[in-house]
Amino acid sequence: MSPSWNNVRADFPILHQQVNGHPLVYLDNGATSQKPRSVIDALVRYYERDNSNVHRGLHALSTRATDAYEGARARIAKFINAADPAEVLFTRGTTESINIVARSWGHAHLKPGDVVLTTEFEHHSNLVPWQQAAKAAGATLKYVPLLGADGEGGPDLAALDQLLTPQVKLFAFTHISNTLGTINPVAEFCRRARAVGAVTVIDAAQSVGHRPLDVQQIGCDFLAFSGHKMCGPTGIGVLYGRRALLDQLAPDETGGGMVVQVTYEGATWKPAPERFEAGTPNVAGAIALGTACDYLDNLGRDKIAAHDTALVTIAMEKLSALPGIRIIGPKKGAERSGMVSFAFEGVHAHDVVTFADEDGIALRGGHHCNQPLMRKLGLTSTTRASFYLYNTPEEIDRLVKSLQRIQKFFAG
Ligand code: C6P
């Protein structure tokens, strides 16, 4: 049975407020999601009861904090079906996770003549680190083209086959585009990459909190995500890495907590995950991220995905009926994630967002950290409405009404 989505709203205290005299409609979930009471309570409970450093103390609070921190790691491993909790590294978020692979793996494995492959529709966080890594190694960065004038055709799979030569050492791609809503066939990408011996890195920032995700079934080597986009706190994220690869990898950051022995001459490293978690970690964030996993799985990520699809299908239908709107990304709601980006003829995205805010609606306008993609589509910016489990069809009606008001204003 599907959860009662209106009851779900009661779990999110922040939603029950007025903005500019209107009940808040929060449609900026691609940027960050709101937090349920259980996640907020987990943070408060930790600081009120258990706060201590982990892996260092022998007293009761430190033991409790360590158990909860490692418990969260095991919970998150289960959330993505990692074979071993040691494959789950805590980071600050997707950006840091990808940078760790680009620096550690890139430094150890890339050499002149190698190719790093990515796509034309990556977030800057899954693009700039690879530009840097390729540059440092004298390797080349290549892109799988995006098809369609509005990017509606998704990745060019025929071109992918041609690009995937034995020179490709690593293929990094997003699971879900944060601008187009495109859902990439990630298991298929991994299968094809594996056939030429390339390591795979998946940016799961927009997917892991919205649909079931199984790293073993996908067959990826690395996968990165952020807690704050999946009902968890900011400042905590995950890098999943296959154990065999992590064991061969040197740490990117060094310091306390990740060493076995230190002399004046040098140091030796602990195995993963500690090897990659130098210094005091975000203990409260990790624990509350575990609580966010519980919250999402209690609702069912398959049901959340269906709810996203239902909302985006309604939104696509209603927005398409408005004059002067150019929707980018897949044409059908069923083929995209729960977000819709559009350009409004004659109105800058920042004006759309400002006007919508007057109506109590939170949207995002800009290049969405996808500058090369915007340029490819002949745009400088779009407006994006991104949905999550607490959004309703009535909120889409509020959005449409607001867009009609904006259109009327700018038509003069
Ligand atoms: N996208 C958006 O509004 P961090 O900032 O590290 O938590 O996540 C970076 C990131 C990486 N990949 C994808 C696909 C993303 O969507 C994001 C964050 C936000 O779309 C902020 S730009």
GROMACS .gro file of C-alpha atoms and ligand atoms in nm:
model
  434
    1MET     CA    1   0.000   0.000   0.000
    2SER     CA    2   0.120   0.353  -0.076
    3PRO     CA    3   0.187   0.584   0.217
    4SER     CA    4  -0.060   0.867   0.271
    5TRP     CA    5   0.151   1.147   0.125
    6ASN     CA    6  -0.050   1.415   0.307
    7ASN     CA    7   0.032   1.247   0.640
    8VAL     CA    8   0.398   1.247   0.539
    9ARG     CA    9   0.388   1.628   0.538
   10ALA     CA   10   0.322   1.622   0.913
   11ASP     CA   11   0.669   1.469   0.961
   12PHE     CA   12   0.840   1.782   0.823
   13PRO     CA   13   0.810   2.077   1.066
   14ILE     CA   14   0.957   2.330   0.821
   15LEU     CA   15   0.675   2.287   0.571
   16HIS     CA   16   0.418   2.435   0.805
   17GLN     CA   17   0.499   2.801   0.761
   18GLN     CA   18   0.389   3.098   0.557
   19VAL     CA   19   0.629   3.265   0.315
   20ASN     CA   20   0.535   3.611   0.192
   21GLY     CA   21   0.183   3.557   0.325
   22HIS     CA   22   0.131   3.221   0.153
   23PRO     CA   23   0.169   2.861   0.274
   24LEU     CA   24   0.519   2.750   0.171
   25VAL     CA   25   0.544   2.538  -0.144
   26TYR     CA   26   0.894   2.389  -0.141
   27LEU     CA   27   0.996   2.280  -0.491
   28ASP     CA   28   1.374   2.310  -0.457
   29ASN     CA   29   1.443   1.953  -0.350
   30GLY     CA   30   1.712   1.905  -0.613
   31ALA     CA   31   1.920   2.160  -0.421
   32THR     CA   32   1.843   2.016  -0.081
   33SER     CA   33   1.556   1.824   0.077
   34GLN     CA   34   1.378   1.909   0.399
   35LYS     CA   35   1.432   1.698   0.713
   36PRO     CA   36   1.175   1.485   0.894
   37ARG     CA   37   1.130   1.515   1.271
   38SER     CA   38   1.306   1.181   1.328
   39VAL     CA   39   1.628   1.311   1.166
   40ILE     CA   40   1.615   1.639   1.359
   41ASP     CA   41   1.554   1.439   1.680
   42ALA     CA   42   1.851   1.211   1.605
   43LEU     CA   43   2.081   1.515   1.586
   44VAL     CA   44   1.942   1.666   1.907
   45ARG     CA   45   1.953   1.331   2.090
   46TYR     CA   46   2.316   1.279   1.992
   47TYR     CA   47   2.425   1.620   2.119
   48GLU     CA   48   2.211   1.598   2.433
   49ARG     CA   49   2.309   1.246   2.533
   50ASP     CA   50   2.598   1.085   2.346
   51ASN     CA   51   2.827   1.357   2.210
   52SER     CA   52   3.187   1.239   2.223
   53ASN     CA   53   3.475   1.164   1.987
   54VAL     CA   54   3.476   0.825   1.814
   55HIS     CA   55   3.738   0.548   1.799
   56ARG     CA   56   3.952   0.729   2.055
   57GLY     CA   57   3.799   0.706   2.401
   58LEU     CA   58   3.725   0.418   2.634
   59HIS     CA   59   3.460   0.597   2.839
   60ALA     CA   60   3.086   0.534   2.814
   61LEU     CA   61   2.998   0.831   2.592
   62SER     CA   62   3.278   0.758   2.345
   63THR     CA   63   3.174   0.393   2.325
   64ARG     CA   64   2.813   0.495   2.263
   65ALA     CA   65   2.912   0.748   1.997
   66THR     CA   66   3.143   0.496   1.825
   67ASP     CA   67   2.874   0.225   1.827
   68ALA     CA   68   2.616   0.465   1.681
   69TYR     CA   69   2.862   0.595   1.418
   70GLU     CA   70   2.958   0.244   1.305
   71GLY     CA   71   2.593   0.139   1.327
   72ALA     CA   72   2.510   0.419   1.082
   73ARG     CA   73   2.780   0.293   0.846
   74ALA     CA   74   2.625  -0.055   0.852
   75ARG     CA   75   2.277   0.096   0.801
   76ILE     CA   76   2.394   0.291   0.497
   77ALA     CA   77   2.571  -0.015   0.356
   78LYS     CA   78   2.235  -0.193   0.373
   79PHE     CA   79   2.061   0.107   0.213
   80ILE     CA   80   2.274   0.072  -0.103
   81ASN     CA   81   2.333  -0.304  -0.064
   82ALA     CA   82   2.711  -0.275  -0.026
   83ALA     CA   83   2.868  -0.615   0.045
   84ASP     CA   84   3.064  -0.481   0.342
   85PRO     CA   85   3.018  -0.172   0.570
   86ALA     CA   86   3.392  -0.102   0.519
   87GLU     CA   87   3.301  -0.004   0.162
   88VAL     CA   88   3.109   0.297   0.297
   89LEU     CA   89   3.332   0.600   0.359
   90PHE     CA   90   3.188   0.907   0.529
   91THR     CA   91   3.265   1.233   0.349
   92ARG     CA   92   3.121   1.585   0.345
   93GLY     CA   93   2.907   1.508   0.041
   94THR     CA   94   2.903   1.413  -0.326
   95THR     CA   95   3.159   1.677  -0.421
   96GLU     CA   96   3.417   1.559  -0.169
   97SER     CA   97   3.348   1.193  -0.253
   98ILE     CA   98   3.419   1.245  -0.624
   99ASN     CA   99   3.727   1.457  -0.548
  100ILE     CA  100   3.868   1.175  -0.332
  101VAL     CA  101   3.845   0.931  -0.624
  102ALA     CA  102   3.977   1.184  -0.875
  103ARG     CA  103   4.278   1.266  -0.658
  104SER     CA  104   4.357   0.926  -0.502
  105TRP     CA  105   4.265   0.694  -0.786
  106GLY     CA  106   4.358   0.949  -1.053
  107HIS     CA  107   4.703   1.009  -0.905
  108ALA     CA  108   4.777   0.635  -0.878
  109HIS     CA  109   4.639   0.513  -1.209
  110LEU     CA  110   4.619   0.784  -1.477
  111LYS     CA  111   4.911   0.840  -1.714
  112PRO     CA  112   4.970   1.026  -2.042
  113GLY     CA  113   4.765   0.884  -2.328
  114ASP     CA  114   4.489   0.753  -2.100
  115VAL     CA  115   4.129   0.864  -2.144
  116VAL     CA  116   3.878   0.961  -1.878
  117LEU     CA  117   3.523   0.944  -2.008
  118THR     CA  118   3.224   1.136  -1.878
  119THR     CA  119   2.904   1.280  -2.033
  120GLU     CA  120   2.799   1.619  -2.165
  121PHE     CA  121   2.545   1.661  -1.884
  122GLU     CA  122   2.741   1.631  -1.564
  123HIS     CA  123   2.713   1.857  -1.260
  124HIS     CA  124   3.037   2.057  -1.217
  125SER     CA  125   3.119   1.830  -0.920
  126ASN     CA  126   3.147   1.534  -1.158
  127LEU     CA  127   3.328   1.729  -1.425
  128VAL     CA  128   3.585   1.972  -1.283
  129PRO     CA  129   3.758   1.706  -1.065
  130TRP     CA  130   3.808   1.493  -1.380
  131GLN     CA  131   3.938   1.793  -1.576
  132GLN     CA  132   4.190   1.845  -1.297
  133ALA     CA  133   4.286   1.477  -1.271
  134ALA     CA  134   4.326   1.441  -1.648
  135LYS     CA  135   4.534   1.757  -1.666
  136ALA     CA  136   4.763   1.647  -1.382
  137ALA     CA  137   4.825   1.309  -1.548
  138GLY     CA  138   4.848   1.425  -1.911
  139ALA     CA  139   4.536   1.219  -1.986
  140THR     CA  140   4.246   1.324  -2.211
  141LEU     CA  141   3.889   1.389  -2.101
  142LYS     CA  142   3.620   1.283  -2.347
  143TYR     CA  143   3.242   1.326  -2.337
  144VAL     CA  144   2.951   1.100  -2.431
  145PRO     CA  145   2.727   1.332  -2.637
  146LEU     CA  146   2.377   1.427  -2.530
  147LEU     CA  147   2.111   1.384  -2.800
  148GLY     CA  148   1.833   1.625  -2.895
  149ALA     CA  149   1.801   2.003  -2.923
  150ASP     CA  150   1.641   2.006  -2.577
  151GLY     CA  151   1.859   1.723  -2.446
  152GLU     CA  152   1.553   1.498  -2.468
  153GLY     CA  153   1.735   1.209  -2.634
  154GLY     CA  154   1.963   1.124  -2.341
  155PRO     CA  155   2.316   0.988  -2.383
  156ASP     CA  156   2.421   0.874  -2.731
  157LEU     CA  157   2.464   0.502  -2.670
  158ALA     CA  158   2.609   0.433  -3.014
  159ALA     CA  159   2.875   0.698  -2.953
  160LEU     CA  160   2.940   0.547  -2.609
  161ASP     CA  161   3.035   0.217  -2.770
  162GLN     CA  162   3.281   0.395  -2.998
  163LEU     CA  163   3.426   0.602  -2.716
  164LEU     CA  164   3.476   0.305  -2.485
  165THR     CA  165   3.817   0.197  -2.610
  166PRO     CA  166   4.086   0.019  -2.402
  167GLN     CA  167   4.244   0.366  -2.350
  168VAL     CA  168   3.951   0.458  -2.125
  169LYS     CA  169   4.066   0.401  -1.770
  170LEU     CA  170   3.767   0.553  -1.593
  171PHE     CA  171   3.407   0.636  -1.682
  172ALA     CA  172   3.231   0.883  -1.452
  173PHE     CA  173   2.862   0.957  -1.502
  174THR     CA  174   2.558   1.082  -1.323
  175HIS     CA  175   2.271   0.849  -1.234
  176ILE     CA  176   2.015   1.131  -1.263
  177SER     CA  177   2.087   1.468  -1.422
  178ASN     CA  178   2.012   1.752  -1.180
  179THR     CA  179   1.907   1.975  -1.471
  180LEU     CA  180   1.743   1.749  -1.729
  181GLY     CA  181   1.597   1.486  -1.499
  182THR     CA  182   1.744   1.221  -1.733
  183ILE     CA  183   1.783   0.879  -1.572
  184ASN     CA  184   2.092   0.705  -1.706
  185PRO     CA  185   2.099   0.325  -1.757
  186VAL     CA  186   2.374   0.293  -1.498
  187ALA     CA  187   2.396  -0.088  -1.484
  188GLU     CA  188   2.431  -0.094  -1.863
  189PHE     CA  189   2.699   0.178  -1.851
  190CYS     CA  190   2.893  -0.025  -1.594
  191ARG     CA  191   2.862  -0.342  -1.797
  192ARG     CA  192   2.999  -0.171  -2.109
  193ALA     CA  193   3.280   0.001  -1.914
  194ARG     CA  194   3.380  -0.326  -1.749
  195ALA     CA  195   3.416  -0.488  -2.092
  196VAL     CA  196   3.709  -0.250  -2.168
  197GLY     CA  197   3.848  -0.265  -1.815
  198ALA     CA  198   3.743   0.088  -1.715
  199VAL     CA  199   3.666   0.178  -1.354
  200THR     CA  200   3.319   0.332  -1.302
  201VAL     CA  201   3.219   0.625  -1.080
  202ILE     CA  202   2.850   0.710  -1.035
  203ASP     CA  203   2.723   1.045  -0.913
  204ALA     CA  204   2.410   0.936  -0.725
  205ALA     CA  205   2.337   1.276  -0.566
  206GLN     CA  206   1.992   1.301  -0.726
  207SER     CA  207   1.898   0.934  -0.718
  208VAL     CA  208   1.979   0.751  -0.395
  209GLY     CA  209   1.704   0.916  -0.188
  210HIS     CA  210   1.447   0.890  -0.466
  211ARG     CA  211   1.457   0.530  -0.588
  212PRO     CA  212   1.589   0.189  -0.485
  213LEU     CA  213   1.962   0.160  -0.550
  214ASP     CA  214   2.174  -0.154  -0.528
  215VAL     CA  215   2.548  -0.109  -0.592
  216GLN     CA  216   2.604  -0.482  -0.643
  217GLN     CA  217   2.325  -0.511  -0.896
  218ILE     CA  218   2.450  -0.197  -1.076
  219GLY     CA  219   2.805  -0.331  -1.069
  220CYS     CA  220   2.980   0.003  -1.013
  221ASP     CA  221   3.325   0.055  -0.861
  222PHE     CA  222   3.257   0.387  -0.687
  223LEU     CA  223   2.935   0.574  -0.606
  224ALA     CA  224   2.897   0.915  -0.444
  225PHE     CA  225   2.606   1.085  -0.269
  226SER     CA  226   2.509   1.359  -0.023
  227GLY     CA  227   2.298   1.321   0.290
  228HIS     CA  228   2.123   1.655   0.257
  229LYS     CA  229   1.937   1.564  -0.063
  230MET     CA  230   1.784   1.252   0.096
  231CYS     CA  231   1.629   1.388   0.418
  232GLY     CA  232   1.964   1.377   0.603
  233PRO     CA  233   2.175   1.662   0.741
  234THR     CA  234   2.414   1.884   0.546
  235GLY     CA  235   2.788   1.823   0.578
  236ILE     CA  236   2.767   1.444   0.554
  237GLY     CA  237   2.789   1.224   0.248
  238VAL     CA  238   2.918   0.891   0.131
  239LEU     CA  239   3.174   0.747  -0.102
  240TYR     CA  240   3.104   0.382  -0.174
  241GLY     CA  241   3.406   0.197  -0.311
  242ARG     CA  242   3.451  -0.169  -0.395
  243ARG     CA  243   3.669  -0.321  -0.123
  244ALA     CA  244   3.932  -0.455  -0.364
  245LEU     CA  245   3.983  -0.104  -0.507
  246LEU     CA  246   3.983   0.074  -0.171
  247ASP     CA  247   4.246  -0.164  -0.036
  248GLN     CA  248   4.484  -0.061  -0.316
  249LEU     CA  249   4.420   0.310  -0.280
  250ALA     CA  250   4.644   0.552  -0.093
  251PRO     CA  251   4.465   0.807   0.124
  252ASP     CA  252   4.404   1.154  -0.010
  253GLU     CA  253   4.412   1.314   0.333
  254THR     CA  254   4.630   1.211   0.623
  255GLY     CA  255   4.629   1.278   0.999
  256GLY     CA  256   4.482   1.133   1.315
  257GLY     CA  257   4.259   0.828   1.323
  258MET     CA  258   4.375   0.673   0.995
  259VAL     CA  259   4.722   0.551   1.090
  260VAL     CA  260   4.850   0.227   1.245
  261GLN     CA  261   5.197   0.345   1.336
  262VAL     CA  262   5.374   0.675   1.308
  263THR     CA  263   5.746   0.732   1.349
  264TYR     CA  264   5.951   1.046   1.282
  265GLU     CA  265   6.028   0.890   0.946
  266GLY     CA  266   5.684   0.794   0.822
  267ALA     CA  267   5.348   0.628   0.883
  268THR     CA  268   5.142   0.323   0.792
  269TRP     CA  269   4.770   0.329   0.712
  270LYS     CA  270   4.473   0.145   0.857
  271PRO     CA  271   4.250  -0.039   0.610
  272ALA     CA  272   3.930   0.119   0.470
  273PRO     CA  273   3.718   0.287   0.590
  274GLU     CA  274   3.943   0.450   0.854
  275ARG     CA  275   4.223   0.506   0.602
  276PHE     CA  276   4.001   0.758   0.425
  277GLU     CA  277   3.857   0.932   0.731
  278ALA     CA  278   4.142   1.140   0.877
  279GLY     CA  279   4.053   1.361   1.172
  280THR     CA  280   3.733   1.382   1.374
  281PRO     CA  281   3.440   1.290   1.151
  282ASN     CA  282   3.088   1.435   1.140
  283VAL     CA  283   2.956   1.187   1.396
  284ALA     CA  284   2.614   1.347   1.446
  285GLY     CA  285   2.565   1.383   1.070
  286ALA     CA  286   2.650   1.018   1.004
  287ILE     CA  287   2.413   0.896   1.275
  288ALA     CA  288   2.129   1.117   1.150
  289LEU     CA  289   2.196   1.000   0.793
  290GLY     CA  290   2.134   0.647   0.918
  291THR     CA  291   1.802   0.771   1.058
  292ALA     CA  292   1.719   0.927   0.718
  293CYS     CA  293   1.777   0.583   0.558
  294ASP     CA  294   1.528   0.434   0.806
  295TYR     CA  295   1.276   0.706   0.727
  296LEU     CA  296   1.299   0.659   0.349
  297ASP     CA  297   1.294   0.280   0.363
  298ASN     CA  298   0.995   0.280   0.598
  299LEU     CA  299   0.804   0.471   0.330
  300GLY     CA  300   0.958   0.261   0.051
  301ARG     CA  301   1.187   0.411  -0.212
  302ASP     CA  302   0.991   0.236  -0.488
  303LYS     CA  303   0.682   0.425  -0.367
  304ILE     CA  304   0.875   0.752  -0.346
  305ALA     CA  305   0.988   0.700  -0.708
  306ALA     CA  306   0.627   0.638  -0.816
  307HIS     CA  307   0.515   0.952  -0.630
  308ASP     CA  308   0.791   1.157  -0.802
  309THR     CA  309   0.682   1.021  -1.140
  310ALA     CA  310   0.315   1.100  -1.076
  311LEU     CA  311   0.400   1.459  -0.978
  312VAL     CA  312   0.640   1.526  -1.263
  313THR     CA  313   0.391   1.384  -1.514
  314ILE     CA  314   0.124   1.627  -1.390
  315ALA     CA  315   0.375   1.915  -1.391
  316MET     CA  316   0.494   1.837  -1.747
  317GLU     CA  317   0.136   1.828  -1.872
  318LYS     CA  318   0.037   2.154  -1.708
  319LEU     CA  319   0.357   2.344  -1.790
  320SER     CA  320   0.347   2.230  -2.155
  321ALA     CA  321   0.006   2.390  -2.186
  322LEU     CA  322   0.149   2.732  -2.093
  323PRO     CA  323   0.265   2.948  -2.386
  324GLY     CA  324   0.633   3.039  -2.417
  325ILE     CA  325   0.768   2.756  -2.204
  326ARG     CA  326   1.054   2.536  -2.332
  327ILE     CA  327   1.099   2.224  -2.121
  328ILE     CA  328   1.440   2.059  -2.144
  329GLY     CA  329   1.515   1.690  -2.089
  330PRO     CA  330   1.304   1.379  -2.159
  331LYS     CA  331   0.960   1.454  -2.303
  332LYS     CA  332   0.768   1.204  -2.091
  333GLY     CA  333   0.724   1.218  -1.714
  334ALA     CA  334   0.769   0.840  -1.694
  335GLU     CA  335   1.117   0.873  -1.847
  336ARG     CA  336   1.255   1.131  -1.606
  337SER     CA  337   1.305   1.184  -1.237
  338GLY     CA  338   1.084   1.413  -1.027
  339MET     CA  339   1.206   1.743  -1.163
  340VAL     CA  340   1.133   1.975  -1.452
  341SER     CA  341   1.359   2.251  -1.587
  342PHE     CA  342   1.225   2.508  -1.828
  343ALA     CA  343   1.308   2.832  -2.002
  344PHE     CA  344   1.040   3.098  -2.006
  345GLU     CA  345   1.041   3.307  -2.326
  346GLY     CA  346   1.130   3.669  -2.249
  347VAL     CA  347   1.170   3.616  -1.873
  348HIS     CA  348   1.500   3.547  -1.699
  349ALA     CA  349   1.499   3.247  -1.463
  350HIS     CA  350   1.600   3.472  -1.172
  351ASP     CA  351   1.288   3.684  -1.230
  352VAL     CA  352   1.072   3.370  -1.237
  353VAL     CA  353   1.220   3.254  -0.906
  354THR     CA  354   1.176   3.598  -0.748
  355PHE     CA  355   0.812   3.626  -0.858
  356ALA     CA  356   0.735   3.270  -0.747
  357ASP     CA  357   0.890   3.348  -0.409
  358GLU     CA  358   0.638   3.632  -0.371
  359ASP     CA  359   0.374   3.358  -0.401
  360GLY     CA  360   0.548   3.147  -0.134
  361ILE     CA  361   0.699   2.902  -0.386
  362ALA     CA  362   1.065   2.796  -0.366
  363LEU     CA  363   1.221   2.716  -0.707
  364ARG     CA  364   1.575   2.724  -0.837
  365GLY     CA  365   1.688   2.939  -1.127
  366GLY     CA  366   2.031   2.953  -1.288
  367HIS     CA  367   2.274   2.720  -1.461
  368HIS     CA  368   2.240   2.453  -1.188
  369CYS     CA  369   2.618   2.395  -1.192
  370ASN     CA  370   2.585   2.274  -1.553
  371GLN     CA  371   2.743   2.559  -1.748
  372PRO     CA  372   2.870   2.352  -2.045
  373LEU     CA  373   2.528   2.185  -2.078
  374MET     CA  374   2.350   2.522  -2.074
  375ARG     CA  375   2.583   2.647  -2.349
  376LYS     CA  376   2.518   2.333  -2.553
  377LEU     CA  377   2.142   2.389  -2.530
  378GLY     CA  378   2.181   2.759  -2.621
  379LEU     CA  379   2.062   2.875  -2.279
  380THR     CA  380   2.214   3.075  -1.997
  381SER     CA  381   1.975   2.954  -1.731
  382THR     CA  382   1.655   2.764  -1.660
  383THR     CA  383   1.398   2.754  -1.383
  384ARG     CA  384   1.374   2.420  -1.207
  385ALA     CA  385   1.091   2.273  -1.001
  386SER     CA  386   1.207   1.959  -0.820
  387PHE     CA  387   0.969   1.737  -0.623
  388TYR     CA  388   0.995   1.502  -0.330
  389LEU     CA  389   0.781   1.282  -0.113
  390TYR     CA  390   0.595   1.567   0.064
  391ASN     CA  391   0.489   1.755  -0.251
  392THR     CA  392   0.131   1.740  -0.375
  393PRO     CA  393  -0.062   1.799  -0.702
  394GLU     CA  394  -0.221   2.105  -0.537
  395GLU     CA  395   0.125   2.257  -0.506
  396ILE     CA  396   0.175   2.213  -0.881
  397ASP     CA  397  -0.149   2.406  -0.932
  398ARG     CA  398  -0.005   2.684  -0.716
  399LEU     CA  399   0.308   2.682  -0.935
  400VAL     CA  400   0.108   2.702  -1.257
  401LYS     CA  401  -0.099   2.993  -1.120
  402SER     CA  402   0.217   3.176  -1.023
  403LEU     CA  403   0.372   3.119  -1.368
  404GLN     CA  404   0.055   3.256  -1.529
  405ARG     CA  405   0.082   3.568  -1.311
  406ILE     CA  406   0.448   3.610  -1.414
  407GLN     CA  407   0.361   3.568  -1.780
  408LYS     CA  408   0.086   3.828  -1.757
  409PHE     CA  409   0.319   4.074  -1.583
  410PHE     CA  410   0.595   4.041  -1.842
  411ALA     CA  411   0.350   4.051  -2.135
  412GLY     CA  412   0.290   4.403  -2.007
  413C6P     N1  413   2.318   1.980  -0.697
  413C6P     C1  414   2.133   2.134  -0.733
  413C6P     O1  415   2.062   2.228  -0.700
  413C6P     P1  416   2.697   1.850  -0.300
  413C6P     O2  417   2.693   1.999  -0.316
  413C6P     O3  418   2.836   1.797  -0.289
  413C6P     O4  419   2.605   1.799  -0.193
  413C6P     O5  420   2.635   1.788  -0.435
  413C6P     C2  421   2.690   1.823  -0.559
  413C6P     C3  422   2.611   1.761  -0.669
  413C6P     C4  423   2.669   1.660  -0.746
  413C6P     N2  424   2.600   1.598  -0.842
  413C6P     C5  425   2.474   1.628  -0.871
  413C6P     C6  426   2.401   1.551  -0.977
  413C6P     C7  427   2.408   1.729  -0.798
  413C6P     O6  428   2.282   1.758  -0.826
  413C6P     C8  429   2.479   1.799  -0.697
  413C6P     C9  430   2.416   1.914  -0.624
  413C6P    C10  431   2.244   2.090  -0.638
  413C6P     O7  432   2.116   2.071  -0.837
  413C6P    C11  433   2.330   2.206  -0.597
  413C6P     S1  434   2.419   2.275  -0.733
   0.00000   0.00000   0.00000
